[in-house]
Short mmCIF file of N, CA, C and O in Angstrom, two decimals:
data_model
loop_
_atom_site.label_atom_id
_atom_site.label_comp_id
_atom_site.label_asym_id
_atom_site.label_seq_id
_atom_site.Cartn_x
_atom_site.Cartn_y
_atom_site.Cartn_z
N ALA A 1 0.82 -1.20 0.00
CA ALA A 1 0.00 0.00 0.00
C ALA A 1 0.86 1.25 0.00
O ALA A 1 0.54 2.23 -0.66
N ILE A 2 1.97 1.23 0.74
CA ILE A 2 2.86 2.39 0.80
C ILE A 2 3.50 2.62 -0.56
O ILE A 2 3.59 3.74 -1.04
N THR A 3 3.92 1.55 -1.23
CA THR A 3 4.53 1.65 -2.55
C THR A 3 3.55 2.24 -3.55
O THR A 3 3.91 3.09 -4.36
N GLU A 4 2.30 1.80 -3.49
CA GLU A 4 1.26 2.34 -4.38
C GLU A 4 1.06 3.82 -4.16
O GLU A 4 0.98 4.60 -5.10
N THR A 5 0.97 4.23 -2.90
CA THR A 5 0.77 5.64 -2.56
C THR A 5 1.94 6.48 -3.04
O THR A 5 1.75 7.53 -3.63
N LEU A 6 3.16 6.00 -2.81
CA LEU A 6 4.35 6.72 -3.24
C LEU A 6 4.38 6.83 -4.75
O LEU A 6 4.63 7.90 -5.31
N SER A 7 4.09 5.73 -5.44
CA SER A 7 4.08 5.73 -6.89
C SER A 7 3.04 6.70 -7.44
O SER A 7 3.30 7.46 -8.36
N THR A 8 1.85 6.70 -6.85
CA THR A 8 0.78 7.61 -7.28
C THR A 8 1.20 9.05 -7.03
O THR A 8 1.01 9.92 -7.87
N HIS A 9 1.81 9.29 -5.87
CA HIS A 9 2.24 10.65 -5.54
C HIS A 9 3.28 11.16 -6.54
O HIS A 9 3.18 12.27 -7.03
N LEU A 10 4.24 10.30 -6.88
CA LEU A 10 5.29 10.72 -7.82
C LEU A 10 4.73 10.97 -9.21
O LEU A 10 5.09 11.95 -9.87
N THR A 11 3.83 10.12 -9.68
CA THR A 11 3.28 10.32 -11.02
C THR A 11 2.37 11.53 -11.07
O THR A 11 2.23 12.16 -12.11
N ASN A 12 1.76 11.90 -9.95
CA ASN A 12 0.89 13.07 -9.94
C ASN A 12 1.67 14.38 -9.87
O ASN A 12 1.14 15.43 -10.21
N THR A 13 2.91 14.34 -9.41
CA THR A 13 3.69 15.58 -9.29
C THR A 13 4.43 15.93 -10.57
O THR A 13 4.82 17.06 -10.77
N ILE A 14 4.65 14.95 -11.45
CA ILE A 14 5.34 15.21 -12.71
C ILE A 14 4.28 15.46 -13.77
O ILE A 14 3.43 14.62 -14.00
N PRO A 15 4.30 16.65 -14.38
CA PRO A 15 3.26 16.95 -15.38
C PRO A 15 3.32 15.99 -16.56
O PRO A 15 4.40 15.58 -16.98
N PRO A 16 2.14 15.59 -17.07
CA PRO A 16 2.13 14.68 -18.22
C PRO A 16 2.84 15.33 -19.41
O PRO A 16 2.72 16.52 -19.64
N GLY A 17 3.60 14.53 -20.14
CA GLY A 17 4.31 15.04 -21.31
C GLY A 17 5.62 15.73 -20.98
O GLY A 17 6.32 16.20 -21.86
N HIS A 18 5.96 15.79 -19.67
CA HIS A 18 7.21 16.46 -19.27
C HIS A 18 8.40 15.60 -19.70
O HIS A 18 8.45 14.41 -19.43
N ILE A 19 9.33 16.23 -20.39
CA ILE A 19 10.55 15.54 -20.79
C ILE A 19 11.70 16.18 -20.02
O ILE A 19 12.00 17.36 -20.23
N PRO A 20 12.30 15.44 -19.09
CA PRO A 20 13.38 16.05 -18.30
C PRO A 20 14.58 16.38 -19.18
O PRO A 20 14.87 15.67 -20.14
N LYS A 21 15.22 17.50 -18.87
CA LYS A 21 16.41 17.90 -19.62
C LYS A 21 17.56 16.98 -19.26
O LYS A 21 17.75 16.65 -18.10
N PRO A 22 18.32 16.56 -20.26
CA PRO A 22 19.48 15.72 -19.94
C PRO A 22 20.54 16.55 -19.21
O PRO A 22 20.67 17.75 -19.46
N ILE A 23 21.23 15.91 -18.31
CA ILE A 23 22.31 16.60 -17.60
C ILE A 23 23.54 16.54 -18.50
O ILE A 23 24.01 15.45 -18.83
N VAL A 24 24.02 17.69 -18.90
CA VAL A 24 25.15 17.75 -19.81
C VAL A 24 26.40 18.12 -19.02
O VAL A 24 26.44 19.16 -18.37
N MET A 25 27.39 17.25 -19.08
CA MET A 25 28.64 17.53 -18.39
C MET A 25 29.49 18.42 -19.29
O MET A 25 29.66 18.13 -20.48
N PRO A 26 30.01 19.52 -18.75
CA PRO A 26 30.86 20.39 -19.58
C PRO A 26 32.06 19.62 -20.13
O PRO A 26 32.59 18.73 -19.47
N ASP A 27 32.49 19.98 -21.33
CA ASP A 27 33.59 19.28 -21.99
C ASP A 27 34.89 19.32 -21.21
O ASP A 27 35.68 18.38 -21.24
N TYR A 28 35.12 20.41 -20.47
CA TYR A 28 36.40 20.55 -19.77
C TYR A 28 36.54 19.58 -18.59
O TYR A 28 37.65 19.30 -18.16
N VAL A 29 35.45 19.04 -18.07
CA VAL A 29 35.54 18.09 -16.96
C VAL A 29 36.26 16.83 -17.42
O VAL A 29 37.15 16.32 -16.74
N ALA A 30 35.90 16.35 -18.62
CA ALA A 30 36.56 15.16 -19.16
C ALA A 30 37.95 15.50 -19.71
O ALA A 30 38.88 14.70 -19.62
N LYS A 31 38.09 16.68 -20.27
CA LYS A 31 39.36 17.06 -20.91
C LYS A 31 40.45 17.37 -19.88
O LYS A 31 41.64 17.24 -20.18
N TYR A 32 40.04 17.79 -18.67
CA TYR A 32 41.01 18.14 -17.63
C TYR A 32 40.74 17.31 -16.38
O TYR A 32 40.22 17.82 -15.38
N PRO A 33 41.10 16.01 -16.44
CA PRO A 33 40.90 15.15 -15.26
C PRO A 33 41.94 15.47 -14.18
O PRO A 33 42.74 16.40 -14.33
N VAL A 34 41.94 14.69 -13.13
CA VAL A 34 42.89 14.88 -12.03
C VAL A 34 44.31 14.86 -12.59
O VAL A 34 44.66 14.02 -13.41
N ILE A 35 45.13 15.80 -12.13
CA ILE A 35 46.52 15.90 -12.60
C ILE A 35 47.35 14.79 -11.96
O ILE A 35 47.29 14.58 -10.75
N GLN A 36 48.14 14.12 -12.81
CA GLN A 36 48.97 13.00 -12.33
C GLN A 36 50.46 13.34 -12.29
O GLN A 36 51.21 12.74 -11.52
N THR A 37 50.90 14.28 -13.15
CA THR A 37 52.35 14.55 -13.25
C THR A 37 52.61 16.06 -13.26
O THR A 37 51.71 16.86 -13.51
N ASP A 38 53.87 16.40 -13.03
CA ASP A 38 54.27 17.80 -13.08
C ASP A 38 54.09 18.37 -14.49
O ASP A 38 53.73 19.53 -14.65
N ASP A 39 54.32 17.54 -15.52
CA ASP A 39 54.13 17.99 -16.90
C ASP A 39 52.67 18.36 -17.17
O ASP A 39 52.38 19.36 -17.81
N GLU A 40 51.78 17.52 -16.68
CA GLU A 40 50.35 17.83 -16.83
C GLU A 40 50.00 19.13 -16.11
O GLU A 40 49.25 19.95 -16.63
N ARG A 41 50.56 19.31 -14.93
CA ARG A 41 50.31 20.54 -14.17
C ARG A 41 50.74 21.76 -14.97
O ARG A 41 50.04 22.76 -15.03
N GLU A 42 51.91 21.67 -15.59
CA GLU A 42 52.41 22.80 -16.39
C GLU A 42 51.52 23.06 -17.60
O GLU A 42 51.27 24.20 -17.97
N ARG A 43 51.02 21.99 -18.22
CA ARG A 43 50.11 22.15 -19.37
C ARG A 43 48.81 22.82 -18.94
O ARG A 43 48.32 23.73 -19.59
N TYR A 44 48.26 22.39 -17.80
CA TYR A 44 47.02 22.99 -17.28
C TYR A 44 47.25 24.47 -16.98
O TYR A 44 46.41 25.32 -17.28
N LYS A 45 48.41 24.76 -16.38
CA LYS A 45 48.72 26.15 -16.02
C LYS A 45 48.82 27.02 -17.27
O LYS A 45 48.33 28.15 -17.29
N ALA A 46 49.43 26.48 -18.34
CA ALA A 46 49.57 27.22 -19.60
C ALA A 46 48.19 27.51 -20.21
O ALA A 46 47.93 28.62 -20.68
N VAL A 47 47.30 26.52 -20.18
CA VAL A 47 45.94 26.70 -20.70
C VAL A 47 45.23 27.77 -19.87
O VAL A 47 44.57 28.67 -20.41
N PHE A 48 45.38 27.69 -18.55
CA PHE A 48 44.75 28.67 -17.66
C PHE A 48 45.21 30.08 -18.00
O PHE A 48 44.40 30.98 -18.19
N GLN A 49 46.52 30.27 -18.09
CA GLN A 49 47.06 31.60 -18.36
C GLN A 49 46.63 32.12 -19.73
O GLN A 49 46.31 33.29 -19.88
N ASP A 50 46.60 31.23 -20.72
CA ASP A 50 46.21 31.62 -22.06
C ASP A 50 44.75 32.07 -22.09
O ASP A 50 44.43 33.11 -22.67
N GLN A 51 43.87 31.32 -21.46
CA GLN A 51 42.44 31.63 -21.55
C GLN A 51 41.99 32.66 -20.52
O GLN A 51 40.93 33.27 -20.68
N PHE A 52 42.79 32.88 -19.49
CA PHE A 52 42.44 33.88 -18.48
C PHE A 52 42.42 35.28 -19.10
O PHE A 52 41.55 36.09 -18.78
N SER A 53 43.34 35.55 -20.02
CA SER A 53 43.36 36.88 -20.65
C SER A 53 42.10 37.08 -21.50
O SER A 53 41.51 38.17 -21.51
N GLU A 54 41.67 36.03 -22.21
CA GLU A 54 40.41 36.13 -22.98
C GLU A 54 39.23 36.37 -22.04
O GLU A 54 38.37 37.21 -22.30
N TYR A 55 39.22 35.64 -20.92
CA TYR A 55 38.14 35.79 -19.95
C TYR A 55 38.09 37.22 -19.39
O TYR A 55 37.01 37.81 -19.30
N LYS A 56 39.25 37.76 -19.03
CA LYS A 56 39.28 39.12 -18.46
C LYS A 56 38.71 40.14 -19.43
O LYS A 56 37.94 41.02 -19.06
N GLU A 57 39.10 40.03 -20.70
CA GLU A 57 38.63 40.95 -21.73
C GLU A 57 37.11 40.82 -21.94
O GLU A 57 36.39 41.82 -21.95
N LEU A 58 36.65 39.60 -22.08
CA LEU A 58 35.21 39.35 -22.26
C LEU A 58 34.42 39.82 -21.04
O LEU A 58 33.37 40.45 -21.18
N SER A 59 34.93 39.52 -19.87
CA SER A 59 34.25 39.89 -18.63
C SER A 59 34.09 41.41 -18.53
O SER A 59 33.03 41.90 -18.14
N ALA A 60 35.11 42.14 -18.90
CA ALA A 60 35.04 43.61 -18.86
C ALA A 60 33.95 44.12 -19.81
O ALA A 60 33.16 45.00 -19.45
N ASP A 61 33.89 43.54 -21.03
CA ASP A 61 32.85 43.93 -22.00
C ASP A 61 31.46 43.62 -21.47
O ASP A 61 30.55 44.44 -21.54
N VAL A 62 31.29 42.41 -20.95
CA VAL A 62 29.98 41.96 -20.45
C VAL A 62 29.55 42.84 -19.27
O VAL A 62 28.40 43.29 -19.20
N GLN A 63 30.48 43.12 -18.36
CA GLN A 63 30.14 43.94 -17.19
C GLN A 63 29.74 45.35 -17.61
O GLN A 63 28.83 45.94 -17.02
N ALA A 64 30.39 45.90 -18.63
CA ALA A 64 30.05 47.24 -19.12
C ALA A 64 28.62 47.26 -19.66
O ALA A 64 27.84 48.18 -19.37
N VAL A 65 28.24 46.23 -20.43
CA VAL A 65 26.88 46.15 -20.97
C VAL A 65 25.88 45.97 -19.84
O VAL A 65 24.82 46.62 -19.82
N LEU A 66 26.20 45.13 -18.87
CA LEU A 66 25.29 44.91 -17.73
C LEU A 66 25.08 46.19 -16.93
O LEU A 66 23.97 46.47 -16.48
N ARG A 67 26.14 46.98 -16.76
CA ARG A 67 26.00 48.27 -16.06
C ARG A 67 25.06 49.19 -16.82
O ARG A 67 24.20 49.85 -16.24
N LYS A 68 25.23 49.25 -18.17
CA LYS A 68 24.35 50.08 -18.99
C LYS A 68 22.90 49.61 -18.89
O LYS A 68 21.98 50.43 -18.81
N LEU A 69 22.70 48.30 -18.90
CA LEU A 69 21.35 47.76 -18.76
C LEU A 69 20.75 48.12 -17.40
O LEU A 69 19.56 48.45 -17.32
N ASP A 70 21.56 48.06 -16.36
CA ASP A 70 21.08 48.45 -15.03
C ASP A 70 20.69 49.92 -14.99
O ASP A 70 19.67 50.29 -14.40
N GLU A 71 21.52 50.76 -15.62
CA GLU A 71 21.20 52.20 -15.68
C GLU A 71 19.90 52.44 -16.44
O GLU A 71 19.05 53.22 -16.01
N LEU A 72 19.75 51.76 -17.55
CA LEU A 72 18.54 51.89 -18.36
C LEU A 72 17.32 51.39 -17.59
O LEU A 72 16.26 52.02 -17.61
N ASP A 73 17.49 50.30 -16.87
CA ASP A 73 16.41 49.75 -16.06
C ASP A 73 16.01 50.73 -14.95
O ASP A 73 14.81 50.96 -14.71
N ALA A 74 17.00 51.34 -14.30
CA ALA A 74 16.72 52.33 -13.24
C ALA A 74 16.00 53.54 -13.84
O ALA A 74 15.05 54.06 -13.23
N MET A 75 16.43 53.96 -15.03
CA MET A 75 15.79 55.11 -15.67
C MET A 75 14.33 54.76 -16.02
O MET A 75 13.43 55.56 -15.82
N MET A 76 14.10 53.55 -16.50
CA MET A 76 12.74 53.13 -16.86
C MET A 76 11.83 53.08 -15.63
O MET A 76 10.65 53.39 -15.73
N SER A 77 12.39 52.70 -14.49
CA SER A 77 11.56 52.62 -13.28
C SER A 77 11.09 54.01 -12.82
O SER A 77 10.09 54.12 -12.12
N ARG A 78 11.80 55.06 -13.25
CA ARG A 78 11.41 56.42 -12.88
C ARG A 78 10.43 57.04 -13.89
O ARG A 78 9.87 58.10 -13.65
N LEU A 79 10.25 56.37 -15.03
CA LEU A 79 9.34 56.90 -16.05
C LEU A 79 7.90 56.65 -15.64
O LEU A 79 7.59 55.65 -14.99
N PRO A 80 7.00 57.52 -16.05
CA PRO A 80 5.58 57.27 -15.77
C PRO A 80 5.11 56.06 -16.57
O PRO A 80 5.61 55.79 -17.66
N HIS A 81 4.15 55.33 -16.00
CA HIS A 81 3.64 54.14 -16.70
C HIS A 81 2.76 54.53 -17.88
O HIS A 81 2.69 53.84 -18.87
N ARG A 82 2.05 55.63 -17.74
CA ARG A 82 1.18 56.10 -18.82
C ARG A 82 1.42 57.59 -19.04
O ARG A 82 1.79 58.29 -18.13
N SER A 83 1.16 57.99 -20.25
CA SER A 83 1.26 59.41 -20.56
C SER A 83 0.18 59.76 -21.56
O SER A 83 -0.04 59.03 -22.53
N GLU A 84 -0.49 60.87 -21.29
CA GLU A 84 -1.53 61.34 -22.21
C GLU A 84 -0.88 61.99 -23.44
O GLU A 84 -1.46 62.03 -24.51
N ASN A 85 0.34 62.48 -23.25
CA ASN A 85 1.06 63.16 -24.31
C ASN A 85 1.60 62.12 -25.30
O ASN A 85 2.40 61.26 -24.93
N PRO A 86 1.19 62.16 -26.57
CA PRO A 86 1.63 61.15 -27.55
C PRO A 86 3.15 61.11 -27.74
O PRO A 86 3.72 60.03 -27.89
N GLN A 87 3.80 62.30 -27.73
CA GLN A 87 5.27 62.31 -27.90
C GLN A 87 5.95 61.64 -26.70
O GLN A 87 6.90 60.88 -26.86
N GLU A 88 5.45 61.92 -25.51
CA GLU A 88 6.02 61.33 -24.29
C GLU A 88 5.80 59.81 -24.30
O GLU A 88 6.70 59.03 -23.97
N HIS A 89 4.61 59.41 -24.70
CA HIS A 89 4.29 57.98 -24.78
C HIS A 89 5.23 57.28 -25.78
O HIS A 89 5.74 56.18 -25.51
N GLU A 90 5.48 57.91 -26.91
CA GLU A 90 6.38 57.37 -27.94
C GLU A 90 7.80 57.26 -27.40
O GLU A 90 8.49 56.26 -27.61
N ARG A 91 8.26 58.27 -26.67
CA ARG A 91 9.61 58.28 -26.09
C ARG A 91 9.76 57.13 -25.08
O ARG A 91 10.77 56.41 -25.09
N ILE A 92 8.76 56.93 -24.25
CA ILE A 92 8.80 55.85 -23.26
C ILE A 92 8.84 54.49 -23.95
O ILE A 92 9.61 53.61 -23.58
N SER A 93 8.04 54.35 -25.00
CA SER A 93 8.02 53.09 -25.76
C SER A 93 9.38 52.81 -26.39
O SER A 93 9.85 51.66 -26.39
N ARG A 94 10.02 53.86 -26.94
CA ARG A 94 11.35 53.70 -27.55
C ARG A 94 12.37 53.24 -26.51
O ARG A 94 13.22 52.38 -26.81
N ILE A 95 12.32 53.79 -25.32
CA ILE A 95 13.27 53.41 -24.26
C ILE A 95 13.07 51.95 -23.90
O ILE A 95 14.04 51.19 -23.76
N HIS A 96 11.82 51.52 -23.77
CA HIS A 96 11.54 50.11 -23.44
C HIS A 96 12.02 49.18 -24.56
O HIS A 96 12.58 48.12 -24.28
N GLU A 97 11.82 49.58 -25.80
CA GLU A 97 12.27 48.77 -26.94
C GLU A 97 13.80 48.67 -26.97
O GLU A 97 14.35 47.61 -27.24
N GLU A 98 14.45 49.81 -26.72
CA GLU A 98 15.92 49.84 -26.69
C GLU A 98 16.46 48.88 -25.62
O GLU A 98 17.41 48.14 -25.85
N PHE A 99 15.82 48.90 -24.45
CA PHE A 99 16.22 48.02 -23.35
C PHE A 99 16.09 46.56 -23.78
O PHE A 99 17.01 45.76 -23.61
N LYS A 100 14.95 46.19 -24.36
CA LYS A 100 14.72 44.81 -24.82
C LYS A 100 15.74 44.41 -25.88
O LYS A 100 16.27 43.31 -25.87
N ARG A 101 16.00 45.33 -26.80
CA ARG A 101 16.94 45.05 -27.89
C ARG A 101 18.34 44.78 -27.34
O ARG A 101 18.99 43.81 -27.72
N LYS A 102 18.80 45.65 -26.44
CA LYS A 102 20.15 45.48 -25.87
C LYS A 102 20.25 44.21 -25.03
O LYS A 102 21.25 43.50 -25.08
N LYS A 103 19.21 43.93 -24.26
CA LYS A 103 19.23 42.78 -23.36
C LYS A 103 19.24 41.46 -24.15
O LYS A 103 19.82 40.48 -23.71
N ASN A 104 18.60 41.46 -25.31
CA ASN A 104 18.49 40.23 -26.12
C ASN A 104 19.41 40.23 -27.35
O ASN A 104 19.24 39.40 -28.23
N ASP A 105 20.36 41.14 -27.39
CA ASP A 105 21.29 41.22 -28.52
C ASP A 105 22.09 39.93 -28.61
O ASP A 105 22.77 39.53 -27.65
N PRO A 106 22.02 39.23 -29.76
CA PRO A 106 22.73 37.94 -29.89
C PRO A 106 24.23 38.03 -29.62
O PRO A 106 24.81 37.14 -29.02
N SER A 107 24.84 39.13 -30.04
CA SER A 107 26.28 39.29 -29.81
C SER A 107 26.58 39.36 -28.31
O SER A 107 27.51 38.72 -27.82
N PHE A 108 25.78 40.13 -27.58
CA PHE A 108 25.96 40.24 -26.13
C PHE A 108 25.71 38.90 -25.45
O PHE A 108 26.50 38.46 -24.60
N LEU A 109 24.62 38.22 -25.84
CA LEU A 109 24.28 36.94 -25.21
C LEU A 109 25.38 35.90 -25.47
O LEU A 109 25.72 35.11 -24.59
N GLU A 110 25.95 35.93 -26.68
CA GLU A 110 27.04 35.00 -27.03
C GLU A 110 28.28 35.29 -26.17
O GLU A 110 28.92 34.37 -25.65
N LYS A 111 28.61 36.59 -26.03
CA LYS A 111 29.76 36.97 -25.20
C LYS A 111 29.54 36.55 -23.75
O LYS A 111 30.45 36.04 -23.10
N LYS A 112 28.33 36.78 -23.25
CA LYS A 112 28.02 36.43 -21.86
C LYS A 112 28.12 34.93 -21.65
O LYS A 112 28.69 34.46 -20.66
N GLU A 113 27.61 34.16 -22.60
CA GLU A 113 27.67 32.71 -22.50
C GLU A 113 29.12 32.22 -22.52
O GLU A 113 29.51 31.36 -21.73
N ARG A 114 29.93 32.79 -23.41
CA ARG A 114 31.35 32.41 -23.49
C ARG A 114 32.07 32.79 -22.20
O ARG A 114 32.89 32.02 -21.68
N CYS A 115 31.74 33.96 -21.67
CA CYS A 115 32.35 34.44 -20.44
C CYS A 115 32.02 33.50 -19.27
O CYS A 115 32.89 33.11 -18.50
N ASP A 116 30.74 33.11 -19.16
CA ASP A 116 30.33 32.19 -18.10
C ASP A 116 31.02 30.83 -18.25
O ASP A 116 31.45 30.23 -17.27
N TYR A 117 31.13 30.36 -19.50
CA TYR A 117 31.79 29.09 -19.77
C TYR A 117 33.26 29.16 -19.34
O TYR A 117 33.76 28.26 -18.65
N LEU A 118 33.96 30.23 -19.77
CA LEU A 118 35.38 30.36 -19.42
C LEU A 118 35.57 30.46 -17.91
O LEU A 118 36.52 29.87 -17.37
N LYS A 119 34.70 31.17 -17.25
CA LYS A 119 34.81 31.31 -15.79
C LYS A 119 34.74 29.93 -15.12
O LYS A 119 35.55 29.60 -14.26
N SER A 120 33.77 29.11 -15.56
CA SER A 120 33.63 27.76 -15.00
C SER A 120 34.83 26.87 -15.36
O SER A 120 35.34 26.13 -14.53
N LYS A 121 35.27 26.97 -16.61
CA LYS A 121 36.40 26.16 -17.06
C LYS A 121 37.67 26.53 -16.29
O LYS A 121 38.41 25.66 -15.82
N LEU A 122 37.91 27.83 -16.16
CA LEU A 122 39.11 28.28 -15.44
C LEU A 122 39.05 27.89 -13.97
O LEU A 122 40.07 27.50 -13.39
N SER A 123 37.88 27.96 -13.37
CA SER A 123 37.72 27.53 -11.97
C SER A 123 38.04 26.05 -11.84
O SER A 123 38.70 25.63 -10.88
N HIS A 124 37.58 25.26 -12.80
CA HIS A 124 37.83 23.81 -12.79
C HIS A 124 39.33 23.52 -12.89
O HIS A 124 39.87 22.74 -12.11
N ILE A 125 39.99 24.18 -13.85
CA ILE A 125 41.43 23.95 -14.04
C ILE A 125 42.21 24.41 -12.80
O ILE A 125 43.11 23.70 -12.32
N LYS A 126 41.84 25.56 -12.26
CA LYS A 126 42.52 26.08 -11.06
C LYS A 126 42.36 25.10 -9.90
O LYS A 126 43.32 24.82 -9.17
N GLN A 127 41.16 24.54 -9.75
CA GLN A 127 40.91 23.58 -8.68
C GLN A 127 41.76 22.32 -8.87
O GLN A 127 42.33 21.79 -7.91
N ARG A 128 41.89 21.85 -10.11
CA ARG A 128 42.73 20.68 -10.40
C ARG A 128 44.18 20.96 -10.00
O ARG A 128 44.85 20.11 -9.42
N ILE A 129 44.67 22.15 -10.34
CA ILE A 129 46.06 22.53 -10.01
C ILE A 129 46.22 22.58 -8.48
O ILE A 129 47.19 22.05 -7.93
N GLN A 130 45.27 23.22 -7.80
CA GLN A 130 45.36 23.33 -6.34
C GLN A 130 45.30 21.95 -5.67
O GLN A 130 46.04 21.70 -4.71
N ASP A 131 44.44 21.06 -6.19
CA ASP A 131 44.36 19.71 -5.63
C ASP A 131 45.69 18.97 -5.80
O ASP A 131 46.15 18.30 -4.88
N TYR A 132 46.29 19.12 -6.98
CA TYR A 132 47.58 18.46 -7.24
C TYR A 132 48.66 19.01 -6.30
O TYR A 132 49.40 18.25 -5.69
N ASP A 133 48.68 20.34 -6.16
CA ASP A 133 49.68 20.96 -5.28
C ASP A 133 49.51 20.50 -3.83
O ASP A 133 50.49 20.25 -3.13
N LYS A 134 48.27 20.38 -3.41
CA LYS A 134 47.97 19.95 -2.04
C LYS A 134 48.49 18.53 -1.83
O LYS A 134 49.13 18.23 -0.82
N ILE A 135 48.24 17.65 -2.78
CA ILE A 135 48.69 16.25 -2.68
C ILE A 135 50.22 16.20 -2.68
O ILE A 135 50.83 15.48 -1.88
N MET A 136 50.85 16.96 -3.57
CA MET A 136 52.31 16.94 -3.65
C MET A 136 52.92 17.49 -2.36
O MET A 136 53.90 16.93 -1.86
N ASN A 137 52.36 18.54 -1.81
CA ASN A 137 52.88 19.10 -0.54
C ASN A 137 52.66 18.12 0.60
O ASN A 137 53.51 17.96 1.47
N TRP A 138 51.51 17.45 0.60
CA TRP A 138 51.22 16.47 1.65
C TRP A 138 52.22 15.31 1.56
O TRP A 138 52.75 14.87 2.56
N ASP A 139 52.50 14.85 0.33
CA ASP A 139 53.45 13.75 0.14
C ASP A 139 54.84 14.14 0.65
O ASP A 139 55.50 13.37 1.33
N ILE A 140 55.27 15.34 0.32
CA ILE A 140 56.60 15.81 0.71
C ILE A 140 56.70 15.92 2.23
O ILE A 140 57.64 15.43 2.86
N HIS A 141 55.67 16.53 2.86
CA HIS A 141 55.71 16.75 4.30
C HIS A 141 55.47 15.48 5.11
O HIS A 141 55.90 15.38 6.24
N SER A 142 54.80 14.50 4.55
CA SER A 142 54.51 13.28 5.31
C SER A 142 55.75 12.39 5.47
O SER A 142 55.78 11.53 6.33
N TYR A 143 56.77 12.63 4.63
CA TYR A 143 57.97 11.80 4.72
C TYR A 143 59.11 12.51 5.43
O TYR A 143 60.17 11.94 5.61
N THR A 144 58.93 13.75 5.82
CA THR A 144 60.05 14.46 6.49
C THR A 144 59.88 14.47 7.98
O THR A 144 58.88 14.17 8.54
#
């Protein structure tokens, strides 16, 4: 009876026709496994340094656009919701359209996505390097 109730409860909570999204593991998790040698550590470090400069540049661009969007959003919050004046109404509509256009600009969204990806990838590589260093230091100190 308990199994039936649990089964009924689970099937009632998942909407019919729902297709769960597959969990996608980022490519860098498989490409940068646990470091085994000093050579691997140096290779990971080189990749980190190479891509960190790209990340910094992209991040600065993305942050500048986000600041502009925040400013535009703050300005829109101060605008009246309605205006009897047709010119004022048109101006308010243009500001809202501009905000939507900038927020959904494919170039910006692509940069932001790449920036988020690099941030995660660099964090992963940095963690692998730190884990390796911790193990190597532990090995050295455990024998002295």
